[in-house]
Short mmCIF file of C-alpha atoms in Angstrom, two decimals:
data_model
loop_
_atom_site.label_atom_id
_atom_site.label_comp_id
_atom_site.label_asym_id
_atom_site.label_seq_id
_atom_site.Cartn_x
_atom_site.Cartn_y
_atom_site.Cartn_z
CA MET A 80 -58.06 -59.32 -33.21
CA ALA A 81 -56.64 -62.10 -35.32
CA LYS A 82 -59.40 -63.23 -37.63
CA PRO A 83 -60.18 -66.92 -37.50
CA ASP A 84 -59.63 -68.96 -40.08
CA ILE A 85 -62.48 -70.90 -41.20
CA SER A 86 -61.09 -74.55 -42.64
CA SER A 87 -62.00 -77.98 -43.24
CA ALA A 88 -66.00 -78.24 -42.77
CA GLY A 89 -66.39 -75.01 -40.89
CA LYS A 90 -63.87 -75.97 -38.11
CA LEU A 91 -61.51 -73.36 -36.87
CA LYS A 92 -57.69 -73.29 -37.40
CA PRO A 93 -55.45 -70.99 -35.39
CA PRO A 94 -54.17 -67.94 -37.15
CA SER A 95 -50.61 -68.74 -37.08
CA GLU A 96 -48.74 -72.40 -36.81
CA THR A 97 -45.34 -72.81 -36.03
CA PHE A 98 -43.79 -76.34 -35.89
CA SER A 99 -40.47 -76.17 -34.09
CA PRO A 100 -40.24 -77.84 -30.55
CA GLY A 101 -40.46 -75.10 -28.07
CA ASP A 102 -42.65 -73.09 -30.22
CA TRP A 103 -46.29 -72.06 -28.41
CA PHE A 104 -48.96 -70.29 -30.33
CA LEU A 105 -52.36 -68.41 -29.50
CA GLY A 106 -55.85 -69.46 -30.97
CA SER A 107 -58.09 -66.69 -32.16
CA ILE A 108 -59.43 -64.02 -29.35
CA PRO A 109 -63.32 -65.49 -29.23
CA PRO A 110 -65.75 -62.41 -29.95
CA ASN A 111 -67.35 -63.84 -26.68
CA LEU A 112 -64.28 -64.01 -24.61
CA ASP A 113 -65.14 -64.34 -20.90
CA THR A 114 -62.14 -63.03 -19.21
CA ASN A 115 -62.98 -65.06 -16.14
CA LYS A 116 -62.37 -68.25 -17.85
CA PRO A 117 -58.43 -68.92 -17.64
CA PRO A 118 -56.65 -69.86 -20.94
CA ILE A 119 -56.78 -73.33 -21.84
CA VAL A 120 -53.11 -74.84 -22.75
CA PHE A 121 -53.75 -77.85 -24.97
CA VAL A 122 -50.82 -81.15 -24.90
CA GLN A 123 -51.00 -83.69 -27.37
CA GLY A 124 -49.87 -87.36 -27.22
CA LYS A 125 -47.09 -89.39 -28.75
CA ASN A 126 -45.92 -88.30 -32.38
CA GLY A 127 -48.26 -85.55 -32.00
CA SER A 128 -48.05 -82.00 -32.81
CA SER A 129 -50.48 -79.10 -32.34
CA THR A 130 -52.61 -80.42 -35.24
CA SER A 131 -53.96 -82.95 -32.81
CA TRP A 132 -56.78 -80.59 -31.60
CA TYR A 133 -57.80 -78.86 -34.76
CA GLY A 134 -56.54 -81.20 -37.69
CA GLU A 135 -57.71 -84.47 -39.13
CA THR A 136 -57.78 -86.91 -36.52
CA GLU A 137 -56.75 -90.84 -37.45
CA TYR A 138 -60.33 -92.44 -37.89
CA HIS A 139 -63.03 -89.58 -37.04
CA GLY A 140 -62.63 -86.85 -39.45
CA VAL A 141 -61.33 -83.29 -38.02
CA ASN A 142 -60.92 -82.63 -34.30
CA ASP A 143 -63.16 -79.80 -33.32
CA MET A 144 -61.79 -79.24 -29.89
CA TYR A 145 -60.40 -75.77 -30.66
CA THR A 146 -63.45 -74.79 -32.18
CA LYS A 147 -65.51 -75.83 -29.25
CA ALA A 148 -63.45 -74.13 -26.61
CA TYR A 149 -63.47 -70.78 -28.81
CA GLU A 150 -67.06 -70.96 -29.17
CA ALA A 151 -67.30 -71.66 -25.15
CA GLY A 152 -65.40 -67.99 -24.93
CA TYR A 153 -61.82 -69.49 -24.01
CA GLN A 154 -58.54 -68.11 -25.21
CA THR A 155 -56.59 -71.21 -26.30
CA VAL A 156 -52.86 -72.21 -26.50
CA PHE A 157 -50.94 -74.44 -28.40
CA VAL A 158 -47.52 -76.04 -27.68
CA GLN A 159 -44.97 -78.10 -29.91
CA LEU A 160 -43.16 -80.72 -27.66
CA HIS A 161 -39.99 -82.61 -28.98
CA ASP A 162 -42.49 -85.15 -30.94
CA SER A 163 -43.82 -82.31 -33.58
CA ALA A 164 -40.28 -82.46 -35.34
CA GLY A 165 -41.64 -85.66 -36.81
CA ASN A 166 -38.61 -87.69 -35.52
CA GLY A 167 -40.33 -89.87 -33.33
CA SER A 168 -41.16 -89.44 -29.76
CA VAL A 169 -39.26 -88.63 -26.37
CA SER A 170 -39.58 -89.27 -22.85
CA GLN A 171 -42.20 -87.49 -20.58
CA TYR A 172 -38.81 -85.94 -19.01
CA ALA A 173 -37.50 -84.15 -22.27
CA ASN A 174 -41.02 -83.15 -22.79
CA GLY A 175 -42.14 -82.18 -19.39
CA ARG A 176 -38.44 -79.98 -19.40
CA LEU A 177 -39.65 -78.35 -22.71
CA LEU A 178 -43.14 -77.88 -21.67
CA ALA A 179 -42.47 -76.27 -18.29
CA GLN A 180 -40.40 -73.45 -20.10
CA MET A 181 -43.46 -72.90 -22.33
CA LEU A 182 -45.77 -72.44 -19.18
CA SER A 183 -43.66 -69.99 -17.76
CA GLU A 184 -43.68 -67.94 -20.83
CA ILE A 185 -47.25 -68.62 -21.20
CA SER A 186 -48.45 -67.54 -17.95
CA ASN A 187 -45.89 -64.54 -18.25
CA HIS A 188 -47.61 -63.50 -21.50
CA PHE A 189 -51.34 -63.46 -19.41
CA GLY A 190 -49.62 -61.17 -16.88
CA GLY A 191 -48.66 -64.09 -14.58
CA GLU A 192 -52.20 -65.48 -14.98
CA LYS A 193 -52.49 -69.51 -14.17
CA VAL A 194 -53.80 -71.75 -17.23
CA ASN A 195 -55.53 -74.99 -17.12
CA ILE A 196 -54.12 -77.87 -19.40
CA ILE A 197 -56.21 -80.47 -21.45
CA ALA A 198 -53.80 -83.34 -22.24
CA HIS A 199 -54.26 -86.47 -24.68
CA SER A 200 -52.65 -89.75 -24.10
CA LYS A 201 -48.81 -89.33 -23.17
CA GLY A 202 -49.40 -85.66 -23.05
CA GLY A 203 -50.68 -86.15 -19.71
CA PRO A 204 -47.50 -87.97 -18.27
CA ASP A 205 -45.40 -85.15 -20.32
CA THR A 206 -47.45 -82.52 -18.31
CA GLN A 207 -46.94 -84.04 -14.91
CA ALA A 208 -43.08 -84.44 -15.45
CA ALA A 209 -43.54 -80.31 -16.09
CA LEU A 210 -45.54 -79.45 -13.36
CA VAL A 211 -43.79 -81.99 -10.56
CA HIS A 212 -40.40 -82.48 -11.79
CA TYR A 213 -39.60 -79.21 -13.38
CA GLY A 214 -41.52 -76.69 -11.25
CA ALA A 215 -44.30 -75.52 -13.56
CA HIS A 216 -47.18 -76.19 -11.07
CA GLN A 217 -46.93 -72.38 -10.13
CA TYR A 218 -48.41 -71.52 -13.72
CA VAL A 219 -51.20 -74.11 -13.93
CA GLY A 220 -54.44 -74.61 -11.96
CA ARG A 221 -56.22 -77.80 -13.13
CA VAL A 222 -55.39 -80.45 -15.38
CA ILE A 223 -57.54 -82.98 -17.21
CA THR A 224 -56.02 -86.08 -19.09
CA LEU A 225 -57.67 -87.92 -21.87
CA ALA A 226 -56.89 -91.54 -22.05
CA SER A 227 -53.28 -90.81 -20.61
CA PRO A 228 -51.30 -94.32 -19.75
CA HIS A 229 -50.42 -93.00 -16.26
CA HIS A 230 -49.34 -96.37 -15.67
CA GLY A 231 -48.10 -97.46 -19.01
CA SER A 232 -49.02 -99.82 -21.44
CA HIS A 233 -48.85 -103.56 -22.06
CA LEU A 234 -48.09 -102.48 -26.01
CA ALA A 235 -45.03 -100.82 -24.89
CA ASP A 236 -44.29 -104.01 -23.30
CA LEU A 237 -44.75 -105.88 -26.45
CA ALA A 238 -42.71 -103.76 -28.72
CA TYR A 239 -39.71 -104.31 -26.59
CA SER A 240 -40.32 -107.88 -25.65
CA TRP A 241 -37.83 -110.59 -26.77
CA TYR A 242 -40.00 -111.66 -29.88
CA ALA A 243 -40.46 -108.23 -30.95
CA GLY A 244 -37.04 -107.27 -31.71
CA TRP A 245 -36.28 -107.66 -34.87
CA LEU A 246 -39.31 -106.27 -36.21
CA GLY A 247 -39.11 -103.15 -33.94
CA SER A 248 -35.50 -102.73 -35.07
CA LEU A 249 -36.81 -102.82 -38.78
CA LEU A 250 -39.66 -100.31 -38.35
CA GLY A 251 -37.40 -97.99 -36.52
CA GLN A 252 -40.30 -97.52 -33.77
CA LYS A 253 -37.95 -98.00 -30.82
CA ASP A 254 -37.71 -94.65 -29.49
CA GLU A 255 -37.88 -92.80 -26.24
CA GLY A 256 -41.46 -92.11 -25.89
CA THR A 257 -42.40 -95.71 -26.76
CA TYR A 258 -39.77 -96.94 -24.27
CA SER A 259 -40.61 -94.82 -21.60
CA LEU A 260 -44.40 -96.10 -21.56
CA GLN A 261 -43.52 -99.81 -20.53
CA VAL A 262 -45.61 -100.46 -17.38
CA GLY A 263 -42.37 -100.84 -15.41
CA LYS A 264 -40.83 -97.46 -16.59
CA MET A 265 -43.98 -96.21 -15.36
CA ALA A 266 -44.10 -97.80 -12.04
CA GLU A 267 -40.76 -95.84 -11.52
CA PHE A 268 -42.18 -93.07 -13.04
CA ARG A 269 -45.58 -92.72 -10.79
CA SER A 270 -43.46 -93.57 -7.20
CA VAL A 271 -41.09 -90.46 -7.84
CA THR A 272 -44.09 -88.51 -8.81
CA ASP A 273 -46.75 -89.33 -6.54
CA ASN A 274 -44.21 -89.29 -3.91
CA HIS A 275 -43.18 -85.67 -4.65
CA VAL A 276 -43.99 -82.81 -2.46
CA ASN A 277 -45.46 -80.90 -5.91
CA SER A 278 -47.72 -83.69 -6.84
CA ARG A 279 -50.66 -82.32 -5.06
CA LYS A 280 -50.58 -78.57 -6.00
CA ASN A 281 -52.64 -78.86 -9.00
CA LEU A 282 -56.14 -80.66 -9.36
CA TYR A 283 -56.22 -83.30 -11.90
CA PHE A 284 -59.11 -84.87 -13.48
CA THR A 285 -58.90 -88.37 -15.27
CA VAL A 286 -61.10 -89.58 -18.49
CA ALA A 287 -60.89 -93.05 -20.03
CA GLY A 288 -62.63 -94.88 -23.14
CA MET A 289 -63.74 -98.27 -23.75
CA ASN A 290 -64.04 -98.51 -27.43
CA ARG A 291 -61.35 -100.26 -29.23
CA GLY A 292 -61.78 -98.26 -32.42
CA PRO A 293 -63.07 -98.84 -35.89
CA VAL A 294 -63.25 -102.67 -36.72
CA LEU A 295 -60.96 -102.87 -39.64
CA SER A 296 -58.14 -100.55 -37.85
CA ALA A 297 -54.65 -101.12 -36.29
CA LEU A 298 -56.24 -99.71 -33.21
CA SER A 299 -58.53 -102.49 -32.61
CA MET A 300 -55.84 -104.66 -33.18
CA GLY A 301 -53.99 -103.27 -30.36
CA GLY A 302 -57.33 -103.30 -28.50
CA GLN A 303 -57.52 -106.94 -29.10
CA TYR A 304 -54.24 -107.68 -27.56
CA LEU A 305 -54.71 -105.31 -24.66
CA SER A 306 -58.13 -107.21 -23.92
CA SER A 307 -56.17 -109.81 -21.74
CA TYR A 308 -55.13 -106.93 -19.44
CA GLY A 309 -58.92 -105.44 -19.15
CA GLU A 310 -61.27 -102.89 -20.94
CA ASN A 311 -59.45 -100.55 -23.23
CA ASP A 312 -59.30 -97.97 -25.93
CA GLY A 313 -57.26 -99.63 -28.34
CA LEU A 314 -53.98 -98.05 -26.69
CA VAL A 315 -54.43 -97.71 -23.34
CA ASN A 316 -56.29 -100.00 -20.63
CA VAL A 317 -58.80 -98.08 -18.51
CA TRP A 318 -56.98 -99.03 -15.13
CA SER A 319 -53.91 -97.16 -16.60
CA THR A 320 -55.81 -93.99 -17.01
CA LYS A 321 -56.32 -93.23 -13.23
CA ILE A 322 -54.09 -91.33 -10.72
CA PRO A 323 -54.61 -91.96 -7.00
CA TYR A 324 -55.10 -88.35 -5.87
CA ALA A 325 -57.11 -87.41 -8.87
CA THR A 326 -60.68 -87.33 -9.92
CA HIS A 327 -61.87 -89.62 -12.21
CA LEU A 328 -64.62 -87.72 -14.52
CA PHE A 329 -65.83 -91.09 -16.49
CA THR A 330 -64.99 -93.99 -18.53
CA ASP A 331 -66.98 -93.86 -21.66
CA PRO A 332 -67.88 -97.11 -23.75
CA ASN A 333 -68.41 -95.07 -26.77
CA PHE A 334 -64.73 -93.54 -26.72
CA ASP A 335 -61.61 -94.91 -28.20
CA HIS A 336 -58.19 -93.62 -28.26
CA ASP A 337 -58.48 -91.60 -31.42
CA ASN A 338 -61.85 -89.72 -30.50
CA ILE A 339 -61.92 -89.28 -26.81
CA ARG A 340 -60.02 -85.85 -27.89
CA VAL A 341 -62.71 -84.70 -29.94
CA GLY A 342 -64.37 -81.45 -29.10
CA SER A 343 -68.01 -82.17 -30.08
CA ALA A 344 -67.84 -85.73 -28.05
CA VAL A 345 -65.91 -84.56 -25.05
CA PHE A 346 -65.47 -80.69 -24.52
CA SER A 347 -69.23 -80.01 -23.10
CA ARG A 348 -68.60 -82.79 -20.37
CA ILE A 349 -65.18 -81.51 -19.23
CA GLU A 350 -65.70 -77.46 -19.63
CA PRO A 351 -67.18 -77.40 -15.97
CA TYR A 352 -64.03 -77.99 -14.52
CA LEU A 353 -62.06 -75.80 -16.77
CA LYS A 354 -63.99 -72.60 -15.65
CA SER A 355 -61.62 -71.87 -12.53
CA THR A 356 -58.27 -72.69 -11.55
CA SER A 357 -58.55 -73.42 -8.31
CA THR A 358 -57.17 -76.15 -6.40
CA THR A 359 -58.93 -76.25 -3.49
CA GLY A 360 -60.31 -79.67 -3.02
CA ILE A 361 -56.91 -81.33 -3.42
CA PRO A 362 -56.64 -83.84 -0.18
CA ALA A 363 -54.42 -82.95 2.63
CA TYR A 364 -50.85 -83.57 1.71
CA HIS A 365 -48.40 -84.75 4.19
CA VAL A 366 -44.84 -84.44 3.72
CA ASN A 367 -44.40 -88.21 4.97
CA TYR A 368 -46.94 -89.21 2.58
CA LYS A 369 -45.77 -92.58 0.64
CA GLU A 370 -47.81 -93.97 -1.98
CA ARG A 371 -45.96 -97.39 -1.97
CA VAL A 372 -45.89 -97.85 -5.79
CA GLU A 373 -43.19 -100.53 -5.73
CA ASP A 374 -44.88 -102.61 -3.55
CA ASP A 375 -48.13 -102.93 -6.08
CA VAL A 376 -48.21 -106.47 -7.69
CA ILE A 377 -49.66 -106.39 -11.10
CA THR A 378 -51.44 -109.77 -11.78
CA THR A 379 -52.29 -110.51 -15.09
CA ALA A 380 -54.43 -113.77 -16.27
CA LEU A 381 -52.89 -114.66 -19.95
CA ALA A 382 -53.73 -117.41 -22.75
CA GLN A 383 -51.53 -116.21 -25.53
CA THR A 384 -48.63 -117.53 -27.47
CA ILE A 385 -46.26 -114.83 -28.87
CA LEU A 386 -43.48 -115.81 -31.67
CA GLY A 387 -41.31 -113.62 -33.90
CA ASP A 388 -38.15 -113.94 -36.07
CA VAL A 389 -36.72 -112.56 -39.22
CA LEU A 390 -38.19 -113.36 -42.60
CA LYS A 391 -36.21 -114.50 -45.33
CA GLN A 392 -36.92 -113.27 -49.07
CA ASN A 393 -39.36 -115.74 -50.92
CA VAL A 394 -38.85 -118.36 -48.19
CA TRP A 395 -42.06 -119.94 -46.24
CA VAL A 396 -41.63 -119.48 -42.65
CA GLU A 397 -43.77 -121.65 -40.73
CA GLN A 398 -44.56 -121.82 -36.69
CA SER A 399 -47.16 -123.76 -35.11
CA PHE A 400 -49.18 -123.41 -31.89
CA HIS A 401 -51.25 -125.72 -29.76
CA VAL A 402 -55.21 -125.20 -29.18
CA ASN A 403 -56.17 -127.36 -26.13
CA GLU A 404 -59.65 -126.38 -25.99
CA ALA A 405 -62.39 -125.42 -28.37
CA ALA A 406 -62.81 -121.57 -27.64
CA PRO A 407 -62.73 -118.55 -29.68
CA GLY A 408 -59.19 -117.10 -30.71
CA ASN A 409 -57.52 -114.36 -32.50
CA ILE A 410 -54.25 -114.51 -34.33
CA SER A 411 -52.51 -111.62 -35.42
CA ILE A 412 -49.31 -111.11 -37.69
CA TYR A 413 -47.14 -107.94 -37.47
CA THR A 414 -44.63 -107.66 -40.12
CA ALA A 415 -42.21 -104.72 -41.40
CA SER A 416 -43.57 -104.66 -45.10
CA ASN A 417 -46.90 -104.95 -46.35
CA ASP A 418 -46.00 -107.97 -49.20
CA VAL A 419 -46.41 -111.08 -47.03
CA GLU A 420 -48.21 -113.50 -47.62
CA VAL A 421 -49.78 -115.38 -44.84
CA GLU A 422 -51.84 -118.34 -44.12
CA LEU A 423 -53.28 -120.21 -41.02
CA ILE A 424 -53.79 -124.36 -41.32
CA SER A 425 -55.90 -126.08 -38.88
CA PRO A 426 -55.22 -129.28 -37.50
CA SER A 427 -57.45 -130.91 -39.99
CA ASN A 428 -55.62 -129.21 -42.84
CA LYS A 429 -58.05 -126.28 -43.63
CA LYS A 430 -56.29 -123.25 -44.94
CA TYR A 431 -57.59 -119.90 -44.10
CA SER A 432 -56.67 -116.36 -45.12
CA PRO A 433 -56.49 -113.35 -43.26
CA SER A 434 -60.01 -111.62 -42.19
CA LEU A 435 -58.45 -108.40 -42.17
CA LYS A 436 -55.46 -106.34 -42.98
CA ALA A 437 -54.18 -102.94 -42.04
CA HIS A 438 -51.30 -100.63 -41.88
CA SER A 439 -50.09 -98.78 -38.27
CA ALA A 440 -49.48 -95.26 -39.51
CA LYS A 441 -47.08 -92.96 -37.25
CA ASN A 442 -49.40 -91.37 -35.19
CA GLU A 443 -50.91 -90.80 -31.84
CA THR A 444 -53.14 -94.23 -31.68
CA SER A 445 -49.94 -96.56 -32.85
CA PHE A 446 -47.04 -98.21 -31.15
CA PHE A 447 -45.73 -100.52 -33.96
CA ASN A 448 -45.42 -97.57 -36.10
CA GLY A 449 -45.20 -98.45 -40.08
CA ALA A 450 -46.29 -102.20 -39.26
CA THR A 451 -48.63 -104.34 -41.71
CA ILE A 452 -51.25 -106.25 -39.75
CA GLN A 453 -52.90 -109.39 -40.40
CA SER A 454 -55.69 -110.88 -38.53
CA PHE A 455 -57.44 -113.85 -38.29
CA TYR A 456 -60.57 -114.69 -35.90
CA ARG A 457 -61.99 -117.91 -35.24
CA ASN A 458 -65.15 -117.97 -33.46
CA ASN A 459 -64.07 -121.96 -32.41
CA LEU A 460 -60.61 -122.97 -32.55
CA GLU A 461 -60.03 -126.71 -33.47
CA ILE A 462 -58.43 -128.41 -30.68
CA GLY A 463 -54.86 -129.79 -31.77
CA ASP A 464 -51.58 -128.17 -33.42
CA TRP A 465 -51.97 -125.16 -35.96
CA LYS A 466 -49.65 -123.85 -38.16
CA VAL A 467 -49.03 -120.21 -39.55
CA ARG A 468 -47.07 -119.79 -42.96
CA MET A 469 -45.55 -116.56 -43.85
CA LYS A 470 -43.53 -115.47 -47.02
CA THR A 471 -42.08 -111.96 -47.83
CA GLU A 472 -40.86 -110.41 -51.14
CA SER A 473 -39.15 -108.12 -48.95
CA PRO A 474 -35.26 -108.54 -48.89
CA LYS A 475 -35.64 -107.00 -45.11
CA ASP A 476 -38.49 -108.41 -43.17
CA ALA A 477 -39.43 -109.57 -39.82
CA TYR A 478 -42.66 -110.56 -37.88
CA LEU A 479 -44.28 -110.59 -34.57
CA PHE A 480 -47.12 -113.30 -34.18
CA THR A 481 -49.48 -113.19 -31.33
CA ALA A 482 -52.47 -115.54 -30.54
CA GLN A 483 -54.87 -115.09 -27.97
CA PHE A 484 -57.22 -117.89 -26.85
CA ASN A 485 -60.32 -117.53 -24.50
CA GLU A 486 -59.26 -120.29 -22.21
CA LYS A 487 -61.07 -121.31 -19.34
CA ASN A 488 -57.91 -121.42 -17.30
CA PRO A 489 -55.43 -118.88 -18.17
CA ILE A 490 -51.80 -118.96 -16.52
CA THR A 491 -51.47 -115.60 -14.35
CA LEU A 492 -48.27 -113.86 -13.75
CA SER A 493 -47.73 -111.48 -10.70
CA MET A 494 -45.06 -109.32 -10.53
CA ALA A 495 -44.40 -105.60 -9.21
CA GLY A 496 -43.91 -102.89 -11.39
CA LYS A 497 -41.02 -101.62 -9.38
CA VAL A 498 -38.78 -103.72 -7.09
CA LYS A 499 -35.40 -103.78 -5.53
CA GLN A 500 -32.80 -106.13 -6.84
CA LYS A 501 -33.54 -108.68 -3.77
CA ASP A 502 -37.02 -108.42 -4.35
CA ALA A 503 -37.18 -109.14 -8.01
CA LYS A 504 -39.37 -112.13 -7.99
CA PHE A 505 -42.37 -113.26 -9.66
CA LEU A 506 -45.26 -115.56 -9.27
CA ILE A 507 -46.53 -117.78 -12.15
CA LYS A 508 -50.10 -119.99 -11.33
CA ASN A 509 -50.93 -122.53 -13.94
CA PRO A 510 -54.21 -123.58 -12.90
CA MET A 511 -55.08 -127.16 -13.18
CA ASN A 512 -59.14 -127.46 -12.78
CA ASP A 513 -60.24 -129.91 -15.08
CA LYS A 514 -57.10 -129.91 -17.54
CA LYS A 515 -54.95 -133.23 -17.43
CA ARG A 516 -51.75 -132.54 -15.45
CA PRO A 517 -48.85 -132.08 -17.92
CA ILE A 518 -46.13 -134.57 -17.78
CA SER A 519 -43.64 -131.60 -17.47
CA THR A 520 -43.86 -127.67 -17.37
CA THR A 521 -40.94 -125.78 -18.27
CA PHE A 522 -39.92 -122.33 -17.86
CA LEU A 523 -37.94 -120.28 -20.55
CA VAL A 524 -37.12 -116.87 -19.19
CA HIS A 525 -35.39 -114.10 -21.46
CA LEU A 526 -34.85 -110.79 -19.65
CA LEU A 527 -33.79 -107.91 -21.84
CA ASP A 528 -32.15 -104.57 -21.09
CA GLU A 529 -32.64 -101.22 -22.58
CA THR A 530 -30.54 -101.72 -25.58
CA GLY A 531 -32.57 -105.13 -25.98
CA LYS A 532 -29.32 -107.31 -24.91
CA GLU A 533 -30.31 -110.20 -22.88
CA ILE A 534 -29.19 -110.39 -19.25
CA SER A 535 -27.36 -113.51 -18.69
CA GLY A 536 -27.55 -115.21 -15.43
CA LYS A 537 -29.81 -118.21 -13.59
CA ASN A 538 -33.58 -117.80 -13.68
CA SER A 539 -34.47 -120.26 -10.92
CA ILE A 540 -38.18 -121.29 -11.04
CA LYS A 541 -39.31 -123.27 -8.27
CA ALA A 542 -43.00 -125.54 -8.03
CA MET A 543 -44.32 -124.24 -4.72
CA ASP A 544 -47.19 -126.98 -5.41
CA THR A 545 -48.82 -128.49 -8.68
CA GLU A 546 -50.27 -125.16 -9.51
CA ASN A 547 -48.03 -122.45 -8.05
CA PHE A 548 -44.47 -121.56 -9.31
CA THR A 549 -42.37 -118.39 -8.00
CA GLY A 550 -38.88 -117.19 -9.87
CA THR A 551 -36.45 -115.06 -9.33
CA LEU A 552 -34.61 -112.49 -11.81
CA PRO A 553 -31.29 -112.44 -12.46
CA GLU A 554 -28.61 -110.23 -11.02
CA VAL A 555 -28.70 -106.80 -13.53
CA PRO A 556 -25.86 -104.71 -13.88
CA LYS A 557 -27.69 -101.20 -13.40
CA SER A 558 -31.11 -99.67 -12.07
CA GLY A 559 -33.54 -99.47 -15.44
CA VAL A 560 -36.32 -100.77 -16.86
CA TYR A 561 -36.07 -104.49 -17.93
CA ASN A 562 -38.39 -106.14 -20.07
CA VAL A 563 -39.33 -110.01 -18.93
CA THR A 564 -40.50 -112.54 -21.58
CA ILE A 565 -41.46 -116.23 -19.99
CA ASP A 566 -42.58 -119.26 -21.90
CA VAL A 567 -44.66 -121.57 -20.11
CA LYS A 568 -43.99 -124.78 -21.90
CA GLU A 569 -46.45 -127.98 -20.97
CA LYS A 570 -45.45 -131.38 -22.26
CA ASN A 571 -49.01 -133.40 -22.15
CA VAL A 572 -49.72 -137.18 -21.66
CA ASP A 573 -51.07 -137.56 -25.11
CA GLY A 574 -47.64 -136.32 -26.71
CA THR A 575 -48.85 -132.52 -27.39
CA GLU A 576 -46.99 -129.28 -26.36
CA ARG A 577 -48.47 -126.08 -25.24
CA THR A 578 -46.62 -122.84 -25.20
CA ARG A 579 -48.14 -119.99 -23.15
CA THR A 580 -46.04 -116.67 -23.40
CA LEU A 581 -45.85 -113.87 -20.74
CA ILE A 582 -44.59 -110.62 -20.92
CA ARG A 583 -44.17 -107.67 -18.60
CA SER A 584 -41.46 -105.17 -17.92
CA VAL A 585 -40.35 -104.50 -14.58
CA TYR A 586 -38.15 -101.79 -13.06
CA ILE A 587 -35.55 -103.51 -10.98
CA GLU A 588 -33.39 -100.97 -8.30
CA LYS A 589 -30.06 -101.85 -7.76
#
């Protein structure tokens, strides 16, 4: 029997590790091994490797998940997906195909016994791809997903938006894995997965967190952006962590996207569901069952201005944005280099320096890998035109600027996640309530394909009444996920102009 390696603060490390994609290896056999308990296979998230389960987490010290499973008498198994090579992340299909092959080998190793899976973050969709689309359901009983973006993340939409293009290219963070987590792409994944005959052959359990991570972290800034879309753990919104036919175990206000995978935090709460591979209790499945995912309209209320462009070396770049009600606001500037001077100037000409600066590393809790994020939080934004000024020392740099406001009457965008071309429509509601009616409201729509190229064509937006507008997306050349950025520009009676930015991805089927 292999002797466990006790390392880092008494936490266990597996006796042998290999890091090539497609490799899998066993944890030590516990002295109290309970042969009635099925083996646990751990599946990590985007940019992760097996060390996600026993090495250092991003913000919360060493993960003792392996230790907790070992102490509870479980045989553990670790897998290396494509991301473990360190060359970026891949789609759930690429990882799913690889994982299916490993699950076949793992089950064979245990004499055909079924295993259970614990998956973190994108490891959830990767696991479903393996089980549903590549036939690995036969090797697995139960799956527990921790903070998995089953319906995508609006941060992936932001990463592929019109304004983030320059920054994304410089950071090299535009990879298959990030691309596949756009809300539109995951709506398409859900429709082909949830309607599949294999989707009910395993028992799924889901877990979510509602803590946005440590205050001075890139995770907390991602969480701030996502707050417009509801409660979140810094990377994934709670609504995205659920599957229609899964049992949602709990949503914990103390868990962020990083510590939701920590053994001492979560293992005792999920362990009762790991003692068996039984899949009884699955809802009756009918072959004609149709989960009409493509009809699901996603409605979001947004009060934000988003901008982005290149930065020229040693030249001040200035952008302005309008605040039309005294309310709290968050302003964040993402840049490719960390030597960018940033200042915020109020309508009465007061200058502010960033309240915090963080670096976004390449790990499971980040979409803007390598970006430097500088943020301002104002408890009461003065009404009028604000300015942000930026200057870089780097010869190649770009910025993404996001400003979010706690406005009483945010603009709402309603659009399905997956549509047929003829139904590629959206609704925008710009509530007036106690606002003064603008002289004019104009819309600027950018529709981008997967390469970031703009699709030309007419975007017709018509006013249905004084508050509601309907739009149609232009004809696209082929089926796929497209990123939509809409600037809603209002010209007011007093001469001021307000721009609010709506960002979403949508899967358009030809």
